[in-house]
CSV table of C-alpha atoms in Angstrom, one decimal:
chain,number,residue,atom,x,y,z
A,1,MET,CA,18.8,226.1,208.4
A,2,ALA,CA,16.1,223.4,207.9
A,3,ASP,CA,15.7,220.3,210.0
A,4,SER,CA,14.0,217.2,208.8
A,5,PRO,CA,11.1,216.0,211.0
A,6,ALA,CA,11.8,213.1,213.3
A,7,LYS,CA,9.3,210.4,214.1
A,8,PRO,CA,8.7,209.2,217.7
A,9,GLY,CA,11.4,206.8,218.7
A,10,GLN,CA,13.8,207.8,216.0
A,11,THR,CA,17.2,209.3,216.8
A,12,GLN,CA,18.2,210.4,213.3
A,13,ALA,CA,17.6,213.9,212.1
A,14,VAL,CA,19.1,215.7,209.1
A,15,SER,CA,19.9,219.4,209.0
A,16,ILE,CA,20.6,221.6,206.0
A,17,VAL,CA,23.0,224.5,206.4
A,18,PRO,CA,22.8,227.2,203.7
A,19,SER,CA,26.1,228.8,202.6
A,20,SER,CA,27.2,231.7,200.4
A,21,ILE,CA,30.6,230.4,199.6
A,22,GLY,CA,32.0,227.1,198.1
A,23,ALA,CA,29.5,224.3,197.9
A,24,GLN,CA,26.1,226.0,198.4
A,25,MET,CA,24.7,223.4,200.8
A,26,SER,CA,25.9,221.2,203.6
A,27,VAL,CA,24.0,218.2,204.9
A,28,VAL,CA,24.4,217.2,208.5
A,29,SER,CA,23.1,213.9,210.0
A,30,ASP,CA,22.5,214.0,213.8
A,31,TRP,CA,22.9,210.5,215.4
A,32,GLY,CA,23.5,212.0,218.8
A,33,SER,CA,26.8,213.5,217.4
A,34,PRO,CA,26.5,215.4,214.2
A,35,SER,CA,28.4,214.3,211.1
A,36,LYS,CA,28.5,215.9,207.7
A,37,LEU,CA,27.1,213.7,204.9
A,38,THR,CA,28.6,213.6,201.4
A,39,ALA,CA,27.3,216.7,199.6
A,40,PRO,CA,24.7,216.0,196.9
A,41,SER,CA,26.5,215.7,193.5
A,42,SER,CA,24.1,218.2,192.0
A,43,GLN,CA,24.5,221.4,194.1
A,44,PRO,CA,22.3,224.5,193.9
A,45,PRO,CA,23.9,226.9,191.4
A,46,ASN,CA,24.4,229.9,193.7
A,47,ILE,CA,23.8,231.3,197.1
A,48,VAL,CA,21.2,229.4,199.2
A,49,TYR,CA,18.7,231.7,201.0
A,50,GLY,CA,16.2,229.1,202.3
A,51,ALA,CA,15.6,225.4,202.6
A,52,GLU,CA,12.5,223.4,203.6
A,53,TRP,CA,11.7,219.7,204.2
A,54,SER,CA,8.5,218.1,203.2
A,55,PRO,CA,6.8,216.9,206.5
A,56,ASP,CA,7.5,213.3,205.8
A,57,GLY,CA,11.2,214.0,205.3
A,58,ARG,CA,11.2,212.6,201.7
A,59,PHE,CA,11.8,215.9,199.8
A,60,LEU,CA,14.1,218.9,200.4
A,61,ALA,CA,13.4,222.2,198.6
A,62,VAL,CA,16.2,224.7,198.4
A,63,GLY,CA,15.7,228.4,197.3
A,64,HIS,CA,18.6,230.2,195.8
A,65,ALA,CA,19.9,233.2,194.0
A,66,THR,CA,19.8,232.3,190.3
A,67,THR,CA,17.8,230.2,187.9
A,68,PRO,CA,16.1,227.7,188.4
A,69,PHE,CA,15.6,229.5,191.8
A,70,VAL,CA,14.4,226.3,193.4
A,71,THR,CA,16.2,223.0,193.5
A,72,ILE,CA,14.3,219.9,194.9
A,73,TYR,CA,16.0,216.7,196.2
A,74,GLU,CA,14.4,213.4,197.0
A,75,ARG,CA,16.0,211.6,200.0
A,76,SER,CA,16.5,207.9,200.3
A,77,GLY,CA,18.3,207.1,203.6
A,78,THR,CA,21.2,209.5,203.5
A,79,THR,CA,21.3,209.9,199.7
A,80,PHE,CA,19.9,213.0,198.1
A,81,THR,CA,19.0,212.9,194.4
A,82,LYS,CA,18.2,216.1,192.5
A,83,LEU,CA,14.8,215.9,190.8
A,84,ALA,CA,14.3,217.4,187.3
A,85,ASN,CA,13.4,221.0,187.5
A,86,PRO,CA,9.7,221.8,187.5
A,87,ALA,CA,8.4,222.3,184.0
A,88,THR,CA,7.5,225.9,184.9
A,89,LEU,CA,10.0,227.7,187.0
A,90,PRO,CA,9.4,230.5,189.5
A,91,ALA,CA,9.4,233.9,187.8
A,92,GLY,CA,11.5,236.8,189.0
A,93,SER,CA,14.8,236.6,190.7
A,94,ALA,CA,16.3,235.1,193.9
A,95,ALA,CA,14.0,232.8,195.9
A,96,ASN,CA,14.1,234.3,199.4
A,97,ASP,CA,12.1,231.5,201.0
A,98,CYS,CA,10.2,228.3,200.3
A,99,ALA,CA,7.6,226.3,202.3
A,100,PHE,CA,5.9,222.9,202.1
A,101,SER,CA,2.4,222.7,203.3
A,102,CYS,CA,1.9,220.5,206.3
A,103,SER,CA,0.2,217.8,204.2
A,104,GLY,CA,3.2,217.8,201.8
A,105,ARG,CA,0.9,218.4,198.9
A,106,PHE,CA,1.9,222.0,198.1
A,107,LEU,CA,5.2,223.9,197.8
A,108,ALA,CA,5.2,227.7,197.8
A,109,VAL,CA,8.2,229.7,196.7
A,110,ALA,CA,8.7,233.4,197.5
A,111,ASN,CA,10.8,235.0,194.9
A,112,ASN,CA,12.5,238.4,195.2
A,113,ASN,CA,9.8,239.9,192.9
A,114,THR,CA,6.4,241.3,194.2
A,115,THR,CA,4.4,239.2,191.7
A,116,ALA,CA,6.3,236.0,191.9
A,117,ILE,CA,4.8,233.9,194.7
A,118,ALA,CA,4.7,230.5,192.9
A,119,VAL,CA,2.7,227.5,194.3
A,120,TYR,CA,3.4,224.0,193.1
A,121,GLU,CA,1.2,221.0,193.7
A,122,ARG,CA,3.1,217.7,194.3
A,123,GLU,CA,2.1,214.3,193.1
A,124,GLY,CA,4.8,211.8,193.9
A,125,PRO,CA,8.1,213.3,192.8
A,126,THR,CA,6.4,215.7,190.3
A,127,PHE,CA,5.8,219.3,191.1
A,128,THR,CA,3.3,221.2,188.9
A,129,LYS,CA,3.1,225.0,189.0
A,130,LEU,CA,-0.5,226.2,189.7
A,131,GLY,CA,0.4,229.8,189.0
A,132,ASN,CA,1.5,232.9,190.8
A,133,LEU,CA,-0.7,234.2,193.7
A,134,SER,CA,-2.8,237.1,192.6
A,135,PRO,CA,-2.8,239.8,193.7
A,136,GLY,CA,0.7,239.3,195.0
A,137,PRO,CA,2.2,241.0,198.0
A,138,THR,CA,3.1,244.7,197.6
A,139,GLY,CA,6.8,244.4,198.4
A,140,THR,CA,9.7,242.0,198.3
A,141,PRO,CA,8.8,238.8,200.2
A,142,GLU,CA,11.0,237.9,203.1
A,143,SER,CA,9.2,234.8,204.5
A,144,ILE,CA,6.4,232.4,203.7
A,145,ASP,CA,4.6,230.0,206.0
A,146,TRP,CA,1.6,227.6,205.9
A,147,SER,CA,-0.9,227.1,208.6
A,148,PRO,CA,-0.7,223.5,209.9
A,149,ASP,CA,-4.2,222.8,208.6
A,150,ASP,CA,-3.0,223.8,205.1
A,151,ARG,CA,-5.9,226.4,204.9
A,152,PHE,CA,-3.8,229.6,205.1
A,153,LEU,CA,-0.6,230.8,203.5
A,154,SER,CA,1.1,233.9,205.1
A,155,ILE,CA,3.8,236.1,203.5
A,156,GLY,CA,5.9,238.6,205.4
A,157,HIS,CA,7.3,241.3,203.1
A,158,GLN,CA,8.6,244.7,202.6
A,159,THR,CA,6.2,247.6,201.9
A,160,SER,CA,2.8,248.2,203.6
A,161,PRO,CA,0.8,246.2,204.7
A,162,TYR,CA,4.0,244.0,205.4
A,163,LEU,CA,1.8,240.9,205.8
A,164,THR,CA,-0.4,239.2,203.2
A,165,ILE,CA,-2.5,236.2,203.9
A,166,TYR,CA,-4.2,233.9,201.4
A,167,GLU,CA,-7.0,231.3,202.1
A,168,ARG,CA,-6.8,228.0,200.2
A,169,GLU,CA,-9.7,226.0,198.9
A,170,ASP,CA,-8.3,223.0,197.0
A,171,THR,CA,-6.0,224.7,194.4
A,172,THR,CA,-7.6,228.2,194.6
A,173,PHE,CA,-6.0,230.9,196.7
A,174,THR,CA,-7.9,234.0,197.7
A,175,LYS,CA,-6.3,237.0,199.3
A,176,LEU,CA,-7.9,237.9,202.7
A,177,SER,CA,-8.6,241.5,203.8
A,178,ASN,CA,-5.6,243.0,205.7
A,179,PRO,CA,-5.7,242.7,209.5
A,180,GLY,CA,-7.1,245.7,211.3
A,181,THR,CA,-3.8,246.3,213.0
A,182,LEU,CA,-0.8,245.9,210.6
A,183,PRO,CA,2.7,244.8,211.6
A,184,PHE,CA,5.3,247.6,211.1
A,185,PRO,CA,7.6,247.9,209.3
A,186,VAL,CA,9.1,244.9,207.3
A,187,GLY,CA,7.5,241.5,208.0
A,188,TYR,CA,10.7,239.4,208.2
A,189,ARG,CA,9.2,236.2,209.6
A,190,THR,CA,5.7,234.7,210.0
A,191,LEU,CA,4.9,231.6,212.0
A,192,TRP,CA,1.6,229.8,212.7
A,193,SER,CA,0.8,228.1,216.0
A,194,PRO,CA,0.3,224.3,215.9
A,195,ASP,CA,-3.5,224.6,216.0
A,196,SER,CA,-3.6,227.2,213.2
A,197,ARG,CA,-5.2,229.6,215.6
A,198,PHE,CA,-2.4,232.2,216.1
A,199,LEU,CA,0.0,233.9,213.7
A,200,ALA,CA,3.2,235.5,214.9
A,201,VAL,CA,5.0,238.1,212.8
A,202,GLY,CA,8.5,239.3,213.4
A,203,THR,CA,9.4,242.8,212.3
A,204,SER,CA,12.4,245.1,211.9
A,205,SER,CA,11.3,247.7,214.5
A,206,SER,CA,9.9,247.8,218.0
A,207,PRO,CA,7.7,246.1,219.1
A,208,TYR,CA,9.4,243.5,216.8
A,209,LEU,CA,6.7,240.9,217.5
A,210,TYR,CA,3.0,241.0,216.5
A,211,ILE,CA,0.6,238.1,217.3
């Protein structure tokens, strides 16, 4: 589930609930008591695995099981309009996760393919694919997350080292050396602290949490 950011003094928030049956996405508006909004007329074509809001709440990216793998909506009030698909789609198969950078400038999409971490640069409502990260993670990506300063992009994945981190300089992404102590085994979730100083990694086996 993805929640839209709320500004100080606002009571409205919007949550997205992924689903594997029927309509693939439900939109819930929270005005103190949640109420389901009218579903977007253009739904994702298949099972939804992840959803992410841009930090300003204007865009909603939805990762799903079949092509085009990512569907992007622009929000106006409580109306969601599907944008045209990016000119270059993510490669591979199902999009397991997607993440906007904290500035809203970039959108990263982690596909169920070890070489298919796609990064898009946003200008207005246009998303332009920069290319796949290279080298990509060694196993199927499970999660993707930006540091709040937009400098780092972390990917939790299957197969050692289970965590891959890239450093961004403008539109160039460079893979960092692996940490001295690796999480083990599968990196199911990565999450940066608000000051970008700490990175937490959730795994599938004890101790389950690495920081």
